[in-house]
PDB file of C-alpha atoms in Angstrom:
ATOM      1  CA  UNK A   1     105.343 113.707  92.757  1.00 88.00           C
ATOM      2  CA  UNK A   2     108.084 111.350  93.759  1.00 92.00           C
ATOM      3  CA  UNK A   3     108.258 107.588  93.325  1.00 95.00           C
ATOM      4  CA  UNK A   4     110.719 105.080  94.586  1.00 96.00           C
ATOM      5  CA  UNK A   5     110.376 101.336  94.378  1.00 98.00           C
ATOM      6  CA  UNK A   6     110.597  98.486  96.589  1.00 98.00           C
ATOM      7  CA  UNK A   7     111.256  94.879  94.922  1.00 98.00           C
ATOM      8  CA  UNK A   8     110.022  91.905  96.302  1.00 98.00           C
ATOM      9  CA  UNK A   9     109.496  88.584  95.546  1.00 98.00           C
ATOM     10  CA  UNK A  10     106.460  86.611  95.077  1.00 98.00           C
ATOM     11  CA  UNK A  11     105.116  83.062  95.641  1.00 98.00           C
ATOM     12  CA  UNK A  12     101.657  82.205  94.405  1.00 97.00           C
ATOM     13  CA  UNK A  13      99.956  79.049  94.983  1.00 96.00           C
ATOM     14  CA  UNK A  14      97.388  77.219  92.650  1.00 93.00           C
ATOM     15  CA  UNK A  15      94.531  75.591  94.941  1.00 90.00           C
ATOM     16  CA  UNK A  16      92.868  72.908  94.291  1.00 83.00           C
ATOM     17  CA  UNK A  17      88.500  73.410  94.128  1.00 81.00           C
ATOM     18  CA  UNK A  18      86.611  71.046  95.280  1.00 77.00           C
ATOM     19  CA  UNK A  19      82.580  72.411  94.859  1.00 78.00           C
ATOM     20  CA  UNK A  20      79.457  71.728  93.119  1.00 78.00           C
ATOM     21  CA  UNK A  21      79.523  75.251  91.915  1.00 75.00           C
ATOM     22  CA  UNK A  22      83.402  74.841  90.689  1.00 69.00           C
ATOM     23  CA  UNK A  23      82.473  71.672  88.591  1.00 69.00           C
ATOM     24  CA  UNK A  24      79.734  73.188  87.199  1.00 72.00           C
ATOM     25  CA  UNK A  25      81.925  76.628  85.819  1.00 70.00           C
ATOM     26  CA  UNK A  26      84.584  74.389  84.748  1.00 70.00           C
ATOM     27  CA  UNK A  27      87.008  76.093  87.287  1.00 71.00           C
ATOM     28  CA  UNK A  28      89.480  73.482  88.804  1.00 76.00           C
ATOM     29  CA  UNK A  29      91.839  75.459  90.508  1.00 83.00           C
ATOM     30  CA  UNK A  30      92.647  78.805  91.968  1.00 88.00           C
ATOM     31  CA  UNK A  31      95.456  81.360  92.265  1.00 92.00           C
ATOM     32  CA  UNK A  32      96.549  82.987  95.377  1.00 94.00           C
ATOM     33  CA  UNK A  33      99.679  84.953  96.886  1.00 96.00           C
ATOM     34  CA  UNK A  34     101.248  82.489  99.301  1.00 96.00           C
ATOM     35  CA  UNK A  35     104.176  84.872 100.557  1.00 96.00           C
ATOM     36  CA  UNK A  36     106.475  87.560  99.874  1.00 98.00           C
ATOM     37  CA  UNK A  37     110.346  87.560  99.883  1.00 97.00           C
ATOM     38  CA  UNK A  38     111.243  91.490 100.714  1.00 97.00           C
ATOM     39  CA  UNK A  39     114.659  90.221  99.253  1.00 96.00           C
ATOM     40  CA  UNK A  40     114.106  88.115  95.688  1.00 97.00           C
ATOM     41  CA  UNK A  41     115.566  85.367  95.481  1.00 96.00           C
ATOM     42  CA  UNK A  42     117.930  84.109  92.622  1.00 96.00           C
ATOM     43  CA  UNK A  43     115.284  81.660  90.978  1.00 95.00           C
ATOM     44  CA  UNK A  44     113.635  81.555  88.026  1.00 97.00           C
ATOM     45  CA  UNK A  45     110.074  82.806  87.583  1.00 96.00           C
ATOM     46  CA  UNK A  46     107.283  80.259  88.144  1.00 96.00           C
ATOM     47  CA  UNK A  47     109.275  77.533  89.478  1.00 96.00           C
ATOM     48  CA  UNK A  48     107.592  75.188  91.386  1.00 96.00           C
ATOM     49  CA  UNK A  49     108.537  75.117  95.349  1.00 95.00           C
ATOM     50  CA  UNK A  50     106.600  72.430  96.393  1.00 95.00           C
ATOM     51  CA  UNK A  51     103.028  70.480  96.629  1.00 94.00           C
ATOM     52  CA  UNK A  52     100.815  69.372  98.972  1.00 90.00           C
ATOM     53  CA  UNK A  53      97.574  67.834  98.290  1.00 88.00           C
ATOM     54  CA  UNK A  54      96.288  71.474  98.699  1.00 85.00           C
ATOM     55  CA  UNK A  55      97.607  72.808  96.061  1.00 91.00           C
ATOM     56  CA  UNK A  56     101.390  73.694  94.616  1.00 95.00           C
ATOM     57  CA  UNK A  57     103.398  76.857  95.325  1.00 96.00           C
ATOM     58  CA  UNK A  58     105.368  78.560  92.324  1.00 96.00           C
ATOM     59  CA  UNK A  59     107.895  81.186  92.534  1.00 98.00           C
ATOM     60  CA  UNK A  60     106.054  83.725  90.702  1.00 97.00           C
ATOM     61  CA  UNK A  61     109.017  86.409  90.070  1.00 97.00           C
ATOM     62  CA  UNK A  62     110.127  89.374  91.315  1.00 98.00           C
ATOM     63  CA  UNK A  63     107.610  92.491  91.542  1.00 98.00           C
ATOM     64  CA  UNK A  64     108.076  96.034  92.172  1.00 98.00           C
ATOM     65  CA  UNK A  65     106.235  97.866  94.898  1.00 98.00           C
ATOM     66  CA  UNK A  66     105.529 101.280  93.911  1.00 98.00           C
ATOM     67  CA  UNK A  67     105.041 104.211  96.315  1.00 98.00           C
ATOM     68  CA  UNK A  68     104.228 107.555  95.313  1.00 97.00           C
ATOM     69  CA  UNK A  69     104.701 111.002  97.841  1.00 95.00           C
ATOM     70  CA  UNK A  70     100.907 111.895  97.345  1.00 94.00           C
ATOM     71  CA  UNK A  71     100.051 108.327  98.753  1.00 95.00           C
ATOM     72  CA  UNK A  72     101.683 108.354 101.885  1.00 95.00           C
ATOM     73  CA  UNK A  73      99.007 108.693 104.343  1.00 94.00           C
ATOM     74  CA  UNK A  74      97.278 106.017 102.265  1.00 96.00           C
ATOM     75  CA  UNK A  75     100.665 103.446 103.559  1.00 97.00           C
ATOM     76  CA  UNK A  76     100.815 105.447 107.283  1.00 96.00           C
ATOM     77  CA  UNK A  77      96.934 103.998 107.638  1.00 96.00           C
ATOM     78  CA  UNK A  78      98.412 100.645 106.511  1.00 97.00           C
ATOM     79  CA  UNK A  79     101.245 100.463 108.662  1.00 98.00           C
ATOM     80  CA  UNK A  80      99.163 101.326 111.713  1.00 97.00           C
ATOM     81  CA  UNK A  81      96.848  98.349 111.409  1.00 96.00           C
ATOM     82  CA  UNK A  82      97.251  95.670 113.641  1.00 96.00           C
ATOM     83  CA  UNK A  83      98.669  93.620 110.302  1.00 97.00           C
ATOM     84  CA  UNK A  84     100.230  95.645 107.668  1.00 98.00           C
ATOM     85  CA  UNK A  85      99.534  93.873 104.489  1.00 98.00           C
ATOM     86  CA  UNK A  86     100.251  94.122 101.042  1.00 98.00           C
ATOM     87  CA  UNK A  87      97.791  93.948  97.997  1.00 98.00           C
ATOM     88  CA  UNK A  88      98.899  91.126  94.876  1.00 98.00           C
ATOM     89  CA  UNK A  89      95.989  91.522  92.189  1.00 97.00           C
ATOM     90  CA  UNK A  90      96.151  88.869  89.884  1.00 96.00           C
ATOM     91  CA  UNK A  91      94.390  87.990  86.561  1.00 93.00           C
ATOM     92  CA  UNK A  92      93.847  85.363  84.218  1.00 88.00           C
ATOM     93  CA  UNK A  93      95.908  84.633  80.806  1.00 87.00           C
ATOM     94  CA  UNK A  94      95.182  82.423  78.825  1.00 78.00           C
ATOM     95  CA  UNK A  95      98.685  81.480  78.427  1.00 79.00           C
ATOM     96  CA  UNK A  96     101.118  80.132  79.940  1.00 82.00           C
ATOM     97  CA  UNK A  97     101.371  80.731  83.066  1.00 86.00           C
ATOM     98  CA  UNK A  98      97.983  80.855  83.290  1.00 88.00           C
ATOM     99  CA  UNK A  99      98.156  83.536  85.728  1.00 93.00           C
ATOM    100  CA  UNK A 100      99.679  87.307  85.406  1.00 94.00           C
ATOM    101  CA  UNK A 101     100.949  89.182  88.124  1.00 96.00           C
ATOM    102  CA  UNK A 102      99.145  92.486  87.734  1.00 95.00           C
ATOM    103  CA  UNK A 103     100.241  94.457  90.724  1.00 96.00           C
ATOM    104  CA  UNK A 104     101.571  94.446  94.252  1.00 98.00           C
ATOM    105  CA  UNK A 105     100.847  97.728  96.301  1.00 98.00           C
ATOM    106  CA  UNK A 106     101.091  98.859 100.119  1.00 98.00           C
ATOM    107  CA  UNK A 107      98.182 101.014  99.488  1.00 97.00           C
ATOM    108  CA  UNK A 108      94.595  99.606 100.197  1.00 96.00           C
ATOM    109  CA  UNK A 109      92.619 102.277  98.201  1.00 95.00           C
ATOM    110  CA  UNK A 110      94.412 101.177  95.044  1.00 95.00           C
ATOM    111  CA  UNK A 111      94.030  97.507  96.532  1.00 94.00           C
ATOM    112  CA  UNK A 112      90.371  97.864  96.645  1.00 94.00           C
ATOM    113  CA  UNK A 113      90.439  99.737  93.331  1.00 93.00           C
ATOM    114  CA  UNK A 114      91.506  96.526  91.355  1.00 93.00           C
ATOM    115  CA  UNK A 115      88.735  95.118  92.374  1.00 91.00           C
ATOM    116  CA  UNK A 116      86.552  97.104  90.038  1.00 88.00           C
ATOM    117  CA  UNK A 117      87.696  94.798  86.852  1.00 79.00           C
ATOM    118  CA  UNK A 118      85.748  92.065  87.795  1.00 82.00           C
ATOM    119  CA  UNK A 119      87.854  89.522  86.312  1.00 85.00           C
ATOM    120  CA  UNK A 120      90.775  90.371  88.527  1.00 90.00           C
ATOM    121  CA  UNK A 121      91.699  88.218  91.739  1.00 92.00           C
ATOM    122  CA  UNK A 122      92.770  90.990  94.663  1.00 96.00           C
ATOM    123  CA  UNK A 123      94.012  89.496  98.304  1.00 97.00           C
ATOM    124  CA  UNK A 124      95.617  90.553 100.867  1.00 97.00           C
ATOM    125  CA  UNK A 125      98.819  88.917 102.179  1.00 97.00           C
ATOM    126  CA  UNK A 126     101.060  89.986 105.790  1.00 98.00           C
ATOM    127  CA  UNK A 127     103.681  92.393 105.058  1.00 98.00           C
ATOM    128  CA  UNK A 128     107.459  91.418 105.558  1.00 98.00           C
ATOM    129  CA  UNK A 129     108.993  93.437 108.534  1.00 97.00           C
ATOM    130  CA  UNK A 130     111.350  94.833 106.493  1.00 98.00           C
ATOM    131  CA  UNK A 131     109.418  95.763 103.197  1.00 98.00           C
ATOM    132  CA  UNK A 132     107.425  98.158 106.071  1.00 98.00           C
ATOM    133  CA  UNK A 133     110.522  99.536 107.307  1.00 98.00           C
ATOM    134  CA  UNK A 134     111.628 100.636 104.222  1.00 98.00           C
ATOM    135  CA  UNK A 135     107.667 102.504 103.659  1.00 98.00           C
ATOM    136  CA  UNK A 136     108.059 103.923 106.716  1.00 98.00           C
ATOM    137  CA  UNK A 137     111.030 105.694 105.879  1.00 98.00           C
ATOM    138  CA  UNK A 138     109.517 106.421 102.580  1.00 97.00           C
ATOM    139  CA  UNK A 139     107.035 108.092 104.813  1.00 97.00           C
ATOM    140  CA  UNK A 140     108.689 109.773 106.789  1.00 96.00           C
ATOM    141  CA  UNK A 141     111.068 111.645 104.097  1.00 95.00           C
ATOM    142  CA  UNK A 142     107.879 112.958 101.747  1.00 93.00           C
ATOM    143  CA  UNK A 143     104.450 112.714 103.968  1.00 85.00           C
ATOM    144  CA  UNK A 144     102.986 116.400 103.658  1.00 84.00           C
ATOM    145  CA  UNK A 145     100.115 116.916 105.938  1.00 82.00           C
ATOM    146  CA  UNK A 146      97.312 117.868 103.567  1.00 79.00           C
ATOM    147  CA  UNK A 147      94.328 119.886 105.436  1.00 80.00           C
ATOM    148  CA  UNK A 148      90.708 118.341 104.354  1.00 79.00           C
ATOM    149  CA  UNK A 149      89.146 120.921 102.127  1.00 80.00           C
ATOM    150  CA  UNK A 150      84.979 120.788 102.784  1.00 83.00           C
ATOM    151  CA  UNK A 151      83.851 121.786  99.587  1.00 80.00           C
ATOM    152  CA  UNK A 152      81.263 125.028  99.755  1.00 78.00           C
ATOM    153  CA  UNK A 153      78.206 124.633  97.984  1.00 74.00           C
ATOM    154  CA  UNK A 154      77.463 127.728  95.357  1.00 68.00           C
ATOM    155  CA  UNK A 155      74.836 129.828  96.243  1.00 65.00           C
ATOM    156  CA  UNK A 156      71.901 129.459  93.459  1.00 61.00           C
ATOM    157  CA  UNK A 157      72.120 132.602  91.483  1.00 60.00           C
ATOM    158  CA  UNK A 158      69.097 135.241  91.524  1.00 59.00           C
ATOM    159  CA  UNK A 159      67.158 134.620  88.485  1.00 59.00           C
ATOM    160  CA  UNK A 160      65.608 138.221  87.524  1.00 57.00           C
ATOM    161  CA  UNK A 161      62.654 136.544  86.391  1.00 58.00           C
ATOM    162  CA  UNK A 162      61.645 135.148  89.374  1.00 58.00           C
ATOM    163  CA  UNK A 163      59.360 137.413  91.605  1.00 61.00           C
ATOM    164  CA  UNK A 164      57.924 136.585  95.377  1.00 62.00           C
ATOM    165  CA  UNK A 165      54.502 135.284  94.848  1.00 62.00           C
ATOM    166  CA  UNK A 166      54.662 134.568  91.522  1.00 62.00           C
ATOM    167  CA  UNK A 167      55.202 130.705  90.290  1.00 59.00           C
ATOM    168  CA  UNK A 168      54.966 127.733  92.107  1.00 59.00           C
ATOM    169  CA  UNK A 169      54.348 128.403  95.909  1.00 58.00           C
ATOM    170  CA  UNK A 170      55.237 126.456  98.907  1.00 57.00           C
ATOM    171  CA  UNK A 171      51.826 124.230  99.597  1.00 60.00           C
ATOM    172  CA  UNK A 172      52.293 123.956 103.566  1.00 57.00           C
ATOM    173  CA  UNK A 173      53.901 120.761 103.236  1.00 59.00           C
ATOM    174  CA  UNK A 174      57.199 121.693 101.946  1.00 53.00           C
ATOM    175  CA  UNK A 175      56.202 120.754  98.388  1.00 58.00           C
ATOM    176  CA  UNK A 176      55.547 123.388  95.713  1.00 57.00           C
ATOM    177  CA  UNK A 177      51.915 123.029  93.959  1.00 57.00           C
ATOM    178  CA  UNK A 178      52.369 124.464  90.066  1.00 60.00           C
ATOM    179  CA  UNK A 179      49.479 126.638  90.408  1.00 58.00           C
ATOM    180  CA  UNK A 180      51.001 129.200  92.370  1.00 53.00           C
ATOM    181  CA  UNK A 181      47.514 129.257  94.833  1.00 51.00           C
ATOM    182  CA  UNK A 182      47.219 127.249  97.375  1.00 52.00           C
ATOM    183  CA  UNK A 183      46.250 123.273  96.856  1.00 49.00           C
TER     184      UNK A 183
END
């Protein structure tokens, strides 16, 4: 398997809740990516870029991208939607910042896979042109066409015990009485 890696950089922005249901969970605010850099800029991590009285951006770092050869039909797929995106999980610390960068991925089964934690926040954000450029050339130097294999059920094996007319018997309804006669 080959892996190469594409770094980006990140900008989250903390969102400010306004529900009942928000107030009553003690939950403020919320995280989400705002945009991606497909160059990183020379900043410190979690720097603040601005506020609005939506919410405040932060600089959240620079992140790698990793893309393995057996994935690559999982990034084609993505690159042929109408809006390639990228996938930035993030979770909760309890530190600060209050929010960890988890992962960033081109690939939506691992996207949707992060999902399973259940504390984890998992969004979708648009693509930079040239952070797809640079998958589709992975792509296109290690994509292997891999034929779908349709698994063939085993055959149950002959039990010598069993003999025709012995044991449970088909009732005429597709259901087997455990008499062996008729029901």
């Amino acid at each position: 398997m080959i892996e190469e890696r594409i770094m980006i950089g990140l900008v989250v922005e903390r969102r400010r809740l306004e529900s009942a249901w928000a107030e009553a969970h003690g939950t403020t605010y919320a995280w989400r990516p705002a945009a991606v850099f497909a160059v990183p800029p020379d900043v410190a991590a979690w720097t603040p870029l601005g506020s609005s009285p939506l919410g405040t951006r932060y600089y959240a770092g620079a992140y790698d991208i990793h893309l393995y050869s057996t994935e690559t039909s999982n990034y084609r797929d993505n690159l042929e939607a109408e809006r390639p995106r990228l996938w930035v999980v993030l979770r909760p610390e309890g530190a600060e910042p209050p929010v960890e960068v988890a992962a960033v991925t081109a690939d939506p089964a691992e996207g949707e896979g992060q999902t399973e934690a259940g504390t984890n926040t998992v969004e979708t954000i648009d693509m930079p042109v040239e952070v797809a450029a640079e998958i589709a050339r992975f792509i296109e130097a290690h994509h292997v066409e891999r034929p779908i294999l349709k698994r063939k059920r085993d055959r149950a094996g002959y039990d010598e015990r069993w003999r025709p007319g012995e044991g449970p018997q088909p009732d005429g309804k597709g259901r087997r009485n455990r008499s062996g006669g008729d029901a």
